[in-house]
Amino acid sequence: MTSIASVTLEVADPAAAERFYSTAFGLGGQVRLRASQTPSTGFRGFTLSLVVAQPADVDALVDAAVAGGATTLKPAAKSLWGYGGVVQAPDGTIWQVASSSKKNTGPAIRRFDELVLLLGVEDVKASKRFYVEHGLPVGKSFGGKYVEFATESAPVKLALYKRRGLAKVAGVSPEGTGSHRLTIHGDTGPFTDPDGFVWATASETASL
């Protein structure tokens, strides 16, 4: 089964990005960093999501990110599906921090249960077929709107969303040009998907 070992973000200042991610989110090997000045404007077509246990944990991680220099795109708040907020890291990556719970069950902790990569794609059904052909089993599928792959044991989970819908969730314009500034490292590849997202073998990861 294909799974994601890590993702590499292309950033202008890897040392600064490492400090931010280590301090704000406590990230380790799931997110790697590579120096790059690749041209890119606007929405880069993806978000990363930290799934946590309770609203207090959302607030703790969002507050830590903002204190580290992140910009608030959507303040943490209750919704139909739970509680969450969206921030943009200093390097430009958009992060969702969310919990399916609307009530706290204990003191806040800055720890996440899952890291999810959401790719904004033009044709969800076509991208779903592409990834199934490359070995990713489908976990949940909601027509042409959303697909979640069954990679429970993987360090990084993968889901597909309509690009415009994902941008709306993130609180940004869907317009964007240039590189995604993202490489996905899995146990298959290398290949590039229909929307230009690049996959490499897990052994090709960049160093933090």
Coordinates of N, CA and C in Angstrom, one line a residue:
M1 N 0.8 -1.2 0.0 CA 0.0 0.0 0.0 C 0.9 1.2 0.0
T2 N 0.5 2.2 -0.9 CA 1.3 3.4 -0.9 C 0.9 4.3 0.3
S3 N 1.9 4.9 0.9 CA 1.7 5.8 2.1 C 2.7 6.9 2.0
I4 N 2.4 8.0 2.7 CA 3.3 9.2 2.7 C 4.1 9.2 4.0
A5 N 5.4 9.2 3.8 CA 6.4 9.2 4.9 C 6.6 10.6 5.4
S6 N 6.6 11.6 4.5 CA 6.9 13.0 4.9 C 6.5 13.9 3.7
V7 N 6.5 15.2 4.0 CA 6.4 16.2 2.9 C 7.5 17.1 3.0
T8 N 8.0 17.7 1.9 CA 9.1 18.7 2.0 C 8.5 20.0 1.5
L9 N 8.6 21.0 2.3 CA 8.2 22.4 1.9 C 9.4 23.1 1.4
E10 N 9.2 23.8 0.3 CA 10.3 24.7 -0.2 C 10.1 26.1 0.4
V11 N 11.1 26.5 1.1 CA 11.0 27.8 1.8 C 12.2 28.7 1.5
A12 N 12.1 29.9 1.8 CA 13.2 30.9 1.5 C 14.3 30.7 2.6
D13 N 13.9 30.4 3.8 CA 14.8 30.4 4.9 C 14.6 29.1 5.8
P14 N 15.2 28.0 5.4 CA 15.0 26.8 6.1 C 15.2 26.8 7.7
A15 N 16.2 27.6 8.1 CA 16.5 27.7 9.5 C 15.4 28.3 10.3
A16 N 14.9 29.4 9.7 CA 13.8 30.1 10.3 C 12.5 29.3 10.3
A17 N 12.3 28.5 9.2 CA 11.1 27.7 9.2 C 11.2 26.5 10.2
E18 N 12.4 26.0 10.3 CA 12.6 24.9 11.3 C 12.3 25.4 12.7
R19 N 12.8 26.6 13.0 CA 12.5 27.1 14.4 C 11.0 27.3 14.6
F20 N 10.3 27.8 13.5 CA 8.9 28.0 13.7 C 8.1 26.7 13.9
Y21 N 8.4 25.7 13.0 CA 7.7 24.4 13.1 C 8.0 23.6 14.4
S22 N 9.2 23.7 14.8 CA 9.6 23.0 16.0 C 9.0 23.6 17.3
T23 N 9.0 25.0 17.3 CA 8.4 25.7 18.4 C 6.9 25.7 18.5
A24 N 6.3 26.0 17.3 CA 4.8 26.2 17.3 C 4.1 24.9 17.3
F25 N 4.5 23.9 16.5 CA 3.8 22.7 16.4 C 4.5 21.4 16.9
G26 N 5.7 21.5 17.2 CA 6.4 20.3 17.6 C 6.6 19.3 16.6
L27 N 6.7 19.7 15.3 CA 6.9 18.8 14.2 C 8.3 18.2 14.1
G28 N 8.3 17.0 13.7 CA 9.6 16.3 13.5 C 9.8 15.9 12.1
G29 N 10.0 14.6 11.9 CA 10.3 14.1 10.5 C 9.2 14.1 9.5
Q30 N 8.0 14.4 9.9 CA 6.9 14.4 8.9 C 7.0 15.5 8.0
V31 N 7.6 16.7 8.4 CA 7.7 17.8 7.6 C 9.2 18.2 7.4
R32 N 9.6 18.2 6.2 CA 11.0 18.5 5.9 C 11.1 19.9 5.2
L33 N 12.2 20.4 5.1 CA 12.4 21.7 4.5 C 13.5 21.8 3.5
R34 N 13.3 22.6 2.5 CA 14.4 22.7 1.5 C 14.4 24.2 1.0
A35 N 15.6 24.7 0.9 CA 15.8 26.1 0.5 C 15.4 26.2 -1.0
S36 N 14.6 27.2 -1.3 CA 14.2 27.4 -2.7 C 13.6 28.8 -2.9
Q37 N 13.9 29.3 -4.0 CA 13.3 30.6 -4.4 C 12.4 30.5 -5.6
T38 N 11.8 29.3 -5.7 CA 10.9 29.0 -6.9 C 9.8 30.0 -6.9
P39 N 9.5 30.6 -8.0 CA 8.4 31.5 -8.1 C 7.1 30.9 -7.8
S40 N 6.3 31.6 -7.0 CA 5.0 31.1 -6.7 C 4.2 32.3 -6.1
T41 N 2.9 32.5 -6.6 CA 2.1 33.6 -6.1 C 0.7 33.0 -5.7
G42 N 0.1 33.7 -4.7 CA -1.2 33.3 -4.3 C -1.3 31.9 -3.7
F43 N -2.5 31.3 -3.8 CA -2.7 30.0 -3.2 C -1.9 28.9 -3.9
R44 N -1.2 28.2 -3.1 CA -0.3 27.1 -3.6 C -1.0 25.8 -3.8
G45 N -2.3 25.7 -3.6 CA -3.1 24.6 -3.9 C -3.2 23.5 -2.9
F46 N -2.7 23.7 -1.7 CA -2.7 22.6 -0.7 C -2.8 23.3 0.7
T47 N -3.2 22.5 1.7 CA -3.1 22.9 3.1 C -2.6 21.7 3.8
L48 N -2.0 21.9 5.0 CA -1.7 20.9 5.9 C -2.6 21.1 7.2
S49 N -3.1 20.0 7.7 CA -4.0 20.0 8.8 C -3.5 19.2 10.0
L50 N -3.6 19.8 11.2 CA -3.3 19.2 12.4 C -4.6 18.8 13.1
V51 N -4.9 17.6 13.3 CA -6.1 17.1 13.9 C -5.8 16.8 15.4
V52 N -6.5 17.5 16.3 CA -6.3 17.4 17.7 C -7.5 16.9 18.5
A53 N -7.4 16.7 19.8 CA -8.4 16.0 20.5 C -9.6 17.0 21.0
Q54 N -9.2 18.2 21.2 CA -10.2 19.1 21.9 C -10.0 20.6 21.5
P55 N -11.0 21.4 21.7 CA -10.8 22.8 21.3 C -9.6 23.5 22.0
A56 N -9.4 23.2 23.3 CA -8.3 23.8 24.0 C -6.9 23.5 23.3
D57 N -6.8 22.4 22.7 CA -5.6 22.0 22.0 C -5.4 22.8 20.7
V58 N -6.6 23.1 20.1 CA -6.6 23.9 18.9 C -6.1 25.3 19.3
D59 N -6.7 25.9 20.3 CA -6.3 27.2 20.8 C -4.8 27.3 21.1
A60 N -4.3 26.2 21.8 CA -2.9 26.2 22.2 C -2.0 26.2 21.0
L61 N -2.3 25.4 20.0 CA -1.4 25.4 18.8 C -1.5 26.6 17.9
V62 N -2.8 27.1 17.8 CA -2.9 28.4 17.0 C -2.2 29.5 17.7
D63 N -2.4 29.6 19.0 CA -1.7 30.7 19.7 C -0.2 30.6 19.6
A64 N 0.3 29.4 19.7 CA 1.8 29.2 19.6 C 2.3 29.6 18.2
A65 N 1.5 29.3 17.1 CA 1.8 29.6 15.8 C 1.8 31.2 15.6
V66 N 0.8 31.8 16.1 CA 0.7 33.3 15.9 C 1.9 33.9 16.7
A67 N 2.2 33.4 17.9 CA 3.3 34.0 18.7 C 4.6 33.8 17.9
G68 N 4.7 32.8 17.1 CA 5.9 32.5 16.3 C 6.0 33.2 15.0
G69 N 4.9 34.0 14.7 CA 5.0 34.8 13.5 C 4.0 34.5 12.4
A70 N 3.1 33.5 12.7 CA 2.1 33.1 11.7 C 1.0 34.2 11.6
T71 N 0.3 34.2 10.5 CA -0.9 35.1 10.3 C -2.2 34.3 10.4
T72 N -3.1 34.9 11.2 CA -4.4 34.3 11.3 C -5.3 34.5 10.0
L73 N -5.7 33.4 9.4 CA -6.6 33.5 8.2 C -8.0 33.3 8.6
K74 N -8.3 32.4 9.6 CA -9.6 32.2 10.2 C -9.4 32.0 11.7
P75 N -9.9 32.9 12.5 CA -9.8 32.6 14.0 C -10.5 31.3 14.4
A76 N -10.0 30.7 15.4 CA -10.5 29.4 15.9 C -12.0 29.7 16.3
A77 N -12.9 28.8 15.9 CA -14.3 29.0 16.3 C -15.0 27.6 16.1
K78 N -16.2 27.5 16.7 CA -17.0 26.3 16.5 C -17.7 26.4 15.2
S79 N -17.9 25.2 14.7 CA -18.6 25.0 13.4 C -19.5 23.8 13.5
L80 N -20.2 23.4 12.4 CA -21.1 22.2 12.4 C -20.3 21.0 12.7
W81 N -19.0 20.9 12.2 CA -18.3 19.7 12.3 C -17.3 19.7 13.6
G82 N -17.2 20.8 14.3 CA -16.3 20.7 15.4 C -15.8 22.1 15.8
Y83 N -14.5 22.2 15.9 CA -13.8 23.5 16.3 C -12.5 23.6 15.6
G84 N -12.2 24.7 15.0 CA -10.9 24.8 14.4 C -10.6 26.3 13.9
G85 N -9.4 26.4 13.4 CA -8.9 27.7 12.9 C -7.9 27.5 11.8
V86 N -7.5 28.6 11.1 CA -6.5 28.5 10.0 C -5.5 29.6 10.2
V87 N -4.2 29.2 10.0 CA -3.1 30.1 10.1 C -2.2 29.9 8.9
Q88 N -1.5 31.0 8.5 CA -0.5 30.9 7.5 C 0.9 31.1 8.1
A89 N 1.7 30.1 8.0 CA 3.1 30.1 8.5 C 3.9 31.2 7.9
P90 N 5.0 31.7 8.5 CA 5.8 32.7 7.9 C 6.4 32.3 6.5
D91 N 6.5 31.0 6.2 CA 7.0 30.6 4.9 C 5.9 30.6 3.9
G92 N 4.6 30.8 4.3 CA 3.5 30.9 3.3 C 2.6 29.7 3.3
T93 N 3.0 28.6 4.0 CA 2.2 27.4 4.0 C 1.0 27.6 4.9
I94 N -0.2 27.1 4.4 CA -1.4 27.3 5.2 C -1.7 26.0 6.0
W95 N -2.0 26.3 7.3 CA -2.2 25.2 8.2 C -3.6 25.3 8.8
Q96 N -4.4 24.2 8.8 CA -5.6 24.1 9.5 C -5.3 23.4 10.8
V97 N -5.9 23.8 11.9 CA -5.8 23.1 13.2 C -7.3 22.9 13.7
A98 N -7.6 21.6 13.8 CA -9.0 21.3 14.0 C -9.2 20.1 15.0
S99 N -10.4 20.1 15.6 CA -10.9 19.0 16.4 C -12.3 18.7 16.1
S100 N -12.7 17.5 16.1 CA -14.1 17.1 15.8 C -14.9 17.3 17.1
S101 N -14.3 17.6 18.2 CA -15.0 17.8 19.5 C -15.2 19.3 19.7
K102 N -16.4 19.6 20.3 CA -16.7 21.0 20.6 C -16.6 21.3 22.1
K103 N -16.2 20.3 22.9 CA -16.1 20.5 24.3 C -14.7 20.0 24.8
N104 N -14.1 20.6 25.8 CA -12.9 20.2 26.3 C -13.1 19.1 27.4
T105 N -12.1 18.2 27.4 CA -12.2 17.1 28.4 C -11.0 17.1 29.3
G106 N -10.1 18.1 29.2 CA -9.0 18.1 30.0 C -8.2 19.4 29.7
P107 N -7.0 19.6 30.4 CA -6.2 20.7 30.2 C -5.6 20.7 28.8
A108 N -5.3 21.9 28.3 CA -4.8 22.0 26.9 C -3.4 21.4 26.8
I109 N -3.2 20.7 25.7 CA -1.8 20.2 25.4 C -1.5 20.5 23.9
R110 N -0.3 20.9 23.6 CA 0.1 21.2 22.3 C 0.6 19.9 21.6
R111 N -0.4 19.0 21.3 CA -0.1 17.8 20.7 C -1.1 17.4 19.6
F112 N -0.8 16.9 18.5 CA -1.8 16.6 17.5 C -1.8 15.1 17.3
D113 N -3.0 14.6 16.9 CA -3.2 13.1 16.7 C -2.9 12.7 15.2
E114 N -3.2 13.6 14.3 CA -3.0 13.3 12.9 C -2.5 14.5 12.1
L115 N -1.7 14.3 11.1 CA -1.2 15.3 10.2 C -1.8 14.9 8.8
V116 N -2.6 15.8 8.2 CA -3.3 15.5 7.0 C -2.9 16.5 5.9
L117 N -2.5 16.0 4.7 CA -2.2 16.8 3.6 C -3.4 16.8 2.7
L118 N -4.0 18.0 2.5 CA -5.2 18.2 1.6 C -4.7 18.9 0.3
L119 N -4.9 18.1 -0.8 CA -4.5 18.7 -2.1 C -5.8 19.3 -2.7
G120 N -5.7 20.5 -3.2 CA -6.7 21.1 -3.9 C -6.6 20.8 -5.4
V121 N -7.6 20.1 -5.9 CA -7.5 19.6 -7.3 C -8.6 20.1 -8.2
E122 N -8.5 20.1 -9.5 CA -9.5 20.6 -10.4 C -10.6 19.6 -10.6
D123 N -10.2 18.3 -10.6 CA -11.2 17.3 -10.9 C -11.0 16.2 -9.9
V124 N -11.8 16.2 -8.8 CA -11.6 15.2 -7.7 C -11.7 13.8 -8.2
K125 N -12.7 13.5 -9.1 CA -12.9 12.1 -9.6 C -11.7 11.6 -10.4
A126 N -11.2 12.5 -11.2 CA -10.0 12.1 -12.0 C -8.8 11.9 -11.2
S127 N -8.6 12.8 -10.2 CA -7.4 12.6 -9.3 C -7.6 11.4 -8.4
K128 N -8.8 11.1 -8.0 CA -9.1 9.9 -7.3 C -8.6 8.6 -8.1
R129 N -9.1 8.6 -9.3 CA -8.7 7.4 -10.2 C -7.2 7.3 -10.3
F130 N -6.5 8.5 -10.5 CA -5.1 8.5 -10.6 C -4.4 7.9 -9.4
Y131 N -4.8 8.3 -8.2 CA -4.2 7.8 -7.0 C -4.5 6.4 -6.7
V132 N -5.7 5.9 -7.0 CA -6.1 4.5 -6.9 C -5.2 3.7 -7.8
E133 N -4.9 4.1 -9.0 CA -4.1 3.4 -9.9 C -2.6 3.4 -9.4
H134 N -2.3 4.3 -8.5 CA -0.9 4.3 -8.0 C -0.8 3.7 -6.6
G135 N -1.9 3.0 -6.2 CA -1.8 2.1 -5.0 C -2.5 2.7 -3.8
L136 N -3.1 3.8 -3.8 CA -3.7 4.4 -2.6 C -5.2 3.9 -2.5
P137 N -5.5 3.2 -1.5 CA -6.9 2.7 -1.3 C -7.8 3.8 -0.7
V138 N -9.0 3.9 -1.2 CA -9.9 5.0 -0.8 C -10.6 4.6 0.6
G139 N -10.5 5.6 1.5 CA -11.2 5.4 2.8 C -12.6 6.0 2.8
K140 N -12.7 7.2 2.4 CA -14.0 7.9 2.3 C -14.1 8.7 1.0
S141 N -15.2 8.7 0.4 CA -15.4 9.4 -0.9 C -16.8 10.1 -0.9
F142 N -16.8 11.4 -1.3 CA -18.1 12.1 -1.4 C -18.2 12.7 -2.8
G143 N -18.4 11.8 -3.8 CA -18.6 12.2 -5.1 C -17.4 13.0 -5.7
G144 N -17.7 14.1 -6.3 CA -16.7 14.9 -6.9 C -16.2 16.0 -6.0
K145 N -16.5 15.9 -4.7 CA -16.1 17.0 -3.7 C -14.9 16.7 -2.8
Y146 N -14.9 15.5 -2.4 CA -13.8 15.1 -1.3 C -13.5 13.7 -1.4
V147 N -12.2 13.3 -1.2 CA -11.8 12.0 -1.1 C -10.7 11.9 0.0
E148 N -10.9 10.9 0.8 CA -9.9 10.6 1.9 C -9.3 9.2 1.7
F149 N -8.0 9.1 1.6 CA -7.4 7.7 1.4 C -7.2 7.0 2.7
A150 N -7.2 5.7 2.6 CA -7.1 4.8 3.8 C -5.6 4.5 4.1
T151 N -5.0 5.5 4.8 CA -3.5 5.3 5.1 C -3.4 5.5 6.6
E152 N -4.1 4.8 7.4 CA -4.2 5.0 8.9 C -2.8 5.0 9.6
S153 N -1.9 4.1 9.1 CA -0.7 4.0 9.9 C 0.4 4.9 9.3
A154 N 0.1 5.7 8.3 CA 1.1 6.5 7.7 C 1.4 7.8 8.5
P155 N 2.6 8.3 8.5 CA 2.9 9.5 9.2 C 2.1 10.7 8.8
V156 N 1.8 10.7 7.4 CA 1.0 11.8 6.9 C -0.2 11.2 6.1
K157 N -1.4 11.7 6.4 CA -2.6 11.2 5.6 C -2.8 12.1 4.4
L158 N -3.6 11.6 3.5 CA -3.8 12.3 2.2 C -5.3 12.4 1.9
A159 N -5.7 13.6 1.5 CA -7.1 13.8 1.1 C -7.1 14.7 -0.1
L160 N -8.2 14.7 -0.9 CA -8.4 15.5 -2.1 C -9.6 16.4 -1.9
Y161 N -9.5 17.6 -2.3 CA -10.6 18.6 -2.2 C -10.6 19.4 -3.5
K162 N -11.8 19.9 -3.9 CA -11.8 20.8 -5.0 C -11.0 22.0 -4.6
R163 N -10.2 22.5 -5.6 CA -9.3 23.6 -5.3 C -10.0 24.8 -4.8
R164 N -11.1 25.2 -5.4 CA -11.8 26.4 -5.0 C -12.4 26.2 -3.6
G165 N -12.9 25.0 -3.3 CA -13.5 24.7 -2.0 C -12.4 24.7 -0.9
L166 N -11.2 24.2 -1.2 CA -10.2 24.2 -0.2 C -9.7 25.6 0.1
A167 N -9.6 26.4 -1.0 CA -9.3 27.8 -0.7 C -10.3 28.5 0.1
K168 N -11.6 28.2 -0.1 CA -12.6 28.8 0.7 C -12.5 28.4 2.2
V169 N -12.2 27.1 2.4 CA -12.0 26.6 3.8 C -10.8 27.4 4.4
A170 N -9.8 27.6 3.6 CA -8.6 28.2 4.2 C -8.8 29.7 4.4
G171 N -9.8 30.3 3.7 CA -10.0 31.8 3.8 C -9.1 32.6 2.9
V172 N -8.8 32.0 1.7 CA -7.9 32.7 0.8 C -8.6 32.6 -0.6
S173 N -8.1 33.5 -1.5 CA -8.5 33.4 -2.9 C -8.0 32.1 -3.6
P174 N -8.7 31.5 -4.4 CA -8.2 30.2 -5.1 C -7.2 30.5 -6.2
E175 N -7.0 31.8 -6.5 CA -6.0 32.1 -7.6 C -4.6 31.9 -7.1
G176 N -3.8 31.4 -8.0 CA -2.4 31.2 -7.7 C -1.6 30.7 -8.9
T177 N -0.3 31.1 -9.0 CA 0.5 30.7 -10.1 C 1.8 30.1 -9.6
G178 N 2.5 29.4 -10.5 CA 3.8 28.9 -10.2 C 3.8 27.6 -9.5
S179 N 4.9 27.3 -8.8 CA 5.2 26.1 -8.1 C 4.3 25.9 -6.9
H180 N 3.9 24.6 -6.6 CA 3.3 24.3 -5.4 C 4.3 24.4 -4.2
R181 N 5.5 24.4 -4.5 CA 6.6 24.4 -3.5 C 6.4 23.3 -2.4
L182 N 6.1 22.1 -2.9 CA 5.8 21.0 -2.1 C 6.3 19.7 -2.8
T183 N 6.9 18.8 -2.1 CA 7.2 17.5 -2.6 C 6.7 16.5 -1.6
I184 N 6.0 15.5 -2.1 CA 5.4 14.4 -1.3 C 6.3 13.2 -1.4
H185 N 6.7 12.6 -0.2 CA 7.6 11.5 -0.2 C 6.8 10.2 0.2
G186 N 6.7 9.2 -0.7 CA 6.0 8.0 -0.3 C 6.8 6.8 -0.7
D187 N 6.1 5.6 -0.6 CA 6.8 4.4 -0.9 C 6.6 3.9 -2.3
T188 N 6.3 4.9 -3.2 CA 6.2 4.7 -4.6 C 6.7 5.9 -5.3
G189 N 6.7 5.9 -6.6 CA 7.1 7.1 -7.3 C 8.5 6.9 -8.0
P190 N 9.1 7.9 -8.6 CA 8.6 9.3 -8.6 C 7.5 9.5 -9.7
F191 N 6.6 10.4 -9.5 CA 5.6 10.8 -10.5 C 5.0 12.1 -10.1
T192 N 4.3 12.7 -11.1 CA 3.6 14.0 -10.9 C 2.2 13.8 -11.2
D193 N 1.3 14.2 -10.3 CA -0.1 14.0 -10.5 C -0.7 15.0 -11.5
P194 N -2.0 14.8 -11.8 CA -2.6 15.7 -12.8 C -2.6 17.2 -12.5
D195 N -2.5 17.5 -11.2 CA -2.5 18.9 -10.8 C -1.1 19.4 -10.6
G196 N -0.1 18.7 -10.9 CA 1.3 19.1 -10.8 C 1.9 18.9 -9.5
F197 N 1.3 18.1 -8.6 CA 1.9 17.8 -7.3 C 3.0 16.7 -7.5
V198 N 4.2 16.9 -7.0 CA 5.3 16.1 -7.3 C 5.5 15.1 -6.1
W199 N 5.6 13.8 -6.5 CA 5.9 12.7 -5.5 C 7.4 12.2 -5.8
A200 N 8.1 11.9 -4.7 CA 9.4 11.3 -4.8 C 9.5 10.1 -3.9
T201 N 10.4 9.3 -4.0 CA 10.6 8.1 -3.1 C 10.9 8.6 -1.7
A202 N 10.6 7.9 -0.7 CA 10.8 8.3 0.7 C 12.3 8.5 1.0
S203 N 13.2 7.8 0.2 CA 14.6 8.0 0.5 C 15.2 9.3 0.0
E204 N 14.3 10.1 -0.7 CA 14.8 11.3 -1.3 C 14.4 12.5 -0.4
T205 N 14.2 12.3 0.8 CA 13.7 13.4 1.7 C 14.8 14.4 1.9
A206 N 14.5 15.6 2.1 CA 15.4 16.7 2.5 C 15.7 16.7 4.0
S207 N 16.7 17.3 4.4 CA 17.0 17.3 5.9 C 16.4 18.5 6.5
L208 N 16.0 18.4 7.8 CA 15.5 19.5 8.5 C 16.6 20.6 8.7

